[in-house]
C-alpha atoms as one frame of an Amber mdcrd trajectory, in Angstrom:
protein
  87.546 103.562  77.977  89.270 106.740  80.217  88.711 109.399  77.363  85.000
 108.655  77.672  84.430 108.832  80.385  86.002 112.235  80.860  84.551 113.417
  78.291  81.237 112.390  80.135  82.405 114.271  82.926  83.073 117.305  80.730
  79.506 117.985  78.816  78.150 117.257  82.310  80.714 120.734  83.805  79.742
 122.604  80.627  76.116 122.245  81.045  75.742 123.024  84.546  77.490 126.381
  83.916  75.243 126.790  81.052  72.478 126.763  82.577  73.844 128.520  85.816
  76.038 130.984  84.158  79.290 131.978  82.576  80.542 133.139  86.365  78.934
 129.257  87.797  82.650 127.723  89.069  82.631 123.998  89.346  84.717 122.088
  90.883  85.117 118.185  90.074  86.097 116.081  93.624  86.278 112.425  95.279
  83.118 113.591  97.232  81.116 114.072  94.850  82.224 112.201  91.683  79.646
 109.827  91.739  77.264 112.427  90.817  78.585 112.203  87.466  80.267 108.963
  86.497  77.333 106.935  89.171  77.629 104.040  91.006  81.069 102.431  91.189
  81.044 100.236  88.480  84.520  98.544  90.158  84.446  97.201  93.553  88.484
  96.900  95.275  88.504  93.878  97.363  89.699  95.162 100.529  92.155  93.078
 103.123  90.647  90.064 105.688  89.676  91.907 109.279  91.604  89.616 111.224
  93.620  87.308 110.723  92.341  82.838 110.533  94.064  79.716 109.941  94.143
  78.371 106.523  92.558  81.840 105.081  96.062  83.322 102.718  96.107  86.289
 100.621  97.044  85.890  96.762  97.920  88.357  94.465  97.320  87.224  91.089
  97.463  89.133  87.652  93.451  90.342  85.005  93.465  91.503  81.877  92.799
  94.010  84.182  95.430  94.734  85.790  96.475  92.897  89.445  93.792  91.571
  92.215  93.707  90.195  95.116  92.786  86.649  95.272  91.909  84.868  98.405
  92.578  81.149  99.147  91.342  79.214 102.079  90.420  75.192 102.418  88.521
  73.424 105.060  90.727  70.318 107.271  87.230  67.609 107.469  87.017  63.963
 108.058  87.407  62.314 105.012  90.299  59.261 104.223  92.902  61.923 102.297
  90.302  63.158  99.677  91.129  66.231  97.913  88.338  68.642  97.542  88.879
  72.054  94.624  87.067  74.115  93.855  85.922  78.068  92.360  86.402  77.852
  89.286  90.429  77.552  88.702  91.910  76.385  85.838  94.788  73.333  85.108
  97.095  75.296  86.206  95.514  76.427  89.193  94.460  72.523  89.736  97.688
  71.225  89.291  99.229  73.859  91.827  96.996  72.417  94.225  97.745  68.549
  93.958 101.980  69.767  93.699 101.670  71.793  97.445  99.316  68.953  98.246
 102.298  66.153  97.754 104.913  69.232  99.380 102.822  69.266 102.879 102.286
  65.961 102.797 106.707  65.381 102.291 107.040  67.693 105.043 104.037  66.411
 107.452 107.787  65.265 109.810 108.028  69.238 110.549 104.949  69.935 110.704
 104.669  68.089 114.242 101.708  65.639 111.564 102.375  62.037 111.031 103.072
  60.834 108.224  99.608  58.787 107.439  97.464  61.821 108.569  95.575  62.887
 105.311  94.235  58.741 104.729  92.663  59.732 108.237  90.918  64.348 107.130
  89.977  65.592 103.867  91.134  68.911 103.276  88.728  71.231 100.749  90.388
  74.138  98.529  88.000  76.857  97.699  88.821  79.997  95.705  86.398  82.922
  96.143  83.692  84.462  93.730  82.968  81.246  91.199  81.634  82.445  88.745
  84.978  84.283  88.311  86.852  81.663  85.540  91.187  81.809  87.474  93.755
  80.016  86.415  97.643  81.351  86.232 101.549  79.488  87.877 101.437  82.063
  90.595  99.217  80.603  93.240 101.808  76.887  94.412 102.263  78.599  97.987
  99.936  80.004  98.461  97.550  76.773  98.030 100.957  75.104 100.581 100.694
  78.478 102.784  96.517  77.697 103.780  97.333  74.245 103.329 100.413  74.448
 106.627  98.024  76.765 108.285  94.534  74.554 108.536  97.153  71.112 108.777
  99.186  73.095 112.154  96.192  75.112 113.542  98.074  78.263 112.857  96.351
  81.425 111.311  97.797  83.377 109.022  99.224  86.874 108.786  96.081  89.014
 107.337  98.662  92.057 106.616 100.844  89.840 103.573 100.198  89.428 100.666
 102.454  86.439  98.470 103.022  85.669  94.690 104.741  82.859  93.347 104.766
  78.888  92.309 106.100  76.222  93.872 108.000  72.810  92.819 107.049  69.239
  94.776 110.680  69.955  96.931 109.053  73.120  98.331 111.369  75.587  95.755
 109.440  80.032  94.938 109.558  80.304  91.202 109.985  83.445  88.946 105.981
  85.141  88.679 105.357  87.413  86.064 103.310  91.081  86.521 105.317  92.376
  89.091 104.234  95.784  89.180  99.956  94.535  88.358  99.885  92.230  91.900
 101.973  94.944  94.194  99.634  98.176  93.065  96.478  95.422  94.298  98.446
  94.594  97.628  98.052  98.699  97.738  94.957  98.753  96.938  93.707  96.302
  99.527  96.174  97.783 101.974  98.619  95.933 102.357 101.999  97.342 102.272
 103.782  93.562 102.624 104.727  90.797 100.540 106.507  87.628  99.877 107.980
  87.321  96.356 110.552  84.602  94.508 113.703  85.657  94.945 114.174  85.381
  90.507 112.123  88.963  90.415 114.606  90.865  92.232 115.927  92.046  89.657
 112.682  92.923  87.892 112.321  96.116  91.666 114.429  98.029  88.874 111.548
  98.856  86.911 108.627  99.035  89.248 107.913 103.132  90.245 109.139 104.689
  93.191 105.523 104.531  95.655 105.824 100.937  95.125 109.253 100.457  96.074
 109.196 104.039  99.364 105.586 102.235 100.558 105.996  98.438 100.597 108.102
  96.178 102.220 109.014  93.174 100.336 110.987  89.552 100.641 112.098  87.215
  98.443 112.021  84.024  98.888 113.623  80.628  97.768 111.889  78.134  99.672
 108.657  77.398 101.009 109.538  77.282 104.554 111.097  81.418 104.817 107.373
  81.488 103.332 105.723  79.595 106.276 107.991  81.813 108.327 106.871  85.096
 107.096 103.389  84.458 106.679 102.253  82.094 110.127 101.539  83.978 113.716
 102.804  80.818 115.507 106.694  78.805 114.569 105.631  75.313 113.007 105.098
  73.462 115.988 107.580  70.473 117.113 108.313  67.432 115.202 106.667  64.508
 116.266 109.021  62.089 117.373 109.045  58.652 115.112 107.596  56.136 117.888
 104.798  59.100 118.350 104.147  58.814 114.674 103.958  55.277 114.557 101.529
  55.762 116.779  99.685  58.162 115.841  99.296  56.708 111.573  97.173  53.207
 113.356  93.104  53.526 113.496  92.486  53.567 118.214  90.621  50.169 116.866
  93.391  48.217 115.531  95.733  49.464 118.230  94.000  48.052 120.773  93.489
  44.777 118.965  97.133  44.239 118.578  97.293  45.167 123.022  97.805  41.569
 124.973  94.444  40.853 127.020  94.850  42.121 130.577  95.692  39.152 132.952
């Protein structure tokens, strides 16, 4: 609709010139464009105001270009249930399951007991639930949100990411690289984590993207966490402590000998 909108502006300018006289000059700028086109029809999302635990900025491709895709995770008391909301398609739901399996496999390095999931429920949500979302590029975003929420370490607000994840933590290539990076720029984000397999696509990017953005290419999820989290992961629990933390307090006390 670009030509149609330009035509609307030209007709309104012509009408003003006719009314004011042929010597009248009309300048169109960012300050007065709303007078010609009306209220903005589209709204770009912006980066978060501050770094928070369990809140990650992902990047998505849509039919009208790229957009940022916020992912958030909340840890609740429970029995190991994973709730996924935000009208996510089958592919993204599978990515969430794969991300959780990766985190469970890496529990030791996150300072968690191997049985941590037995005592908590996890709620993963992608806001703007009225908009259907799907695609194979949100795996590392979801895994980072889960790791942040469980380890209680904030995620940097000034970094975005895109990439799929395998159960072993390998980061897979994505599509729509140019559109996603433009979305990050519009949101005021100048640092992005990308799959190593997409490094070859840099040659096709416009110079303004390459010159203004810092791009991190990664192979493994461990690299993503080091770049995205504001602090280091906690020290892994010793094996003996891990066994104790995996046992509910009531059962632990029941196995202790009675005091003499």
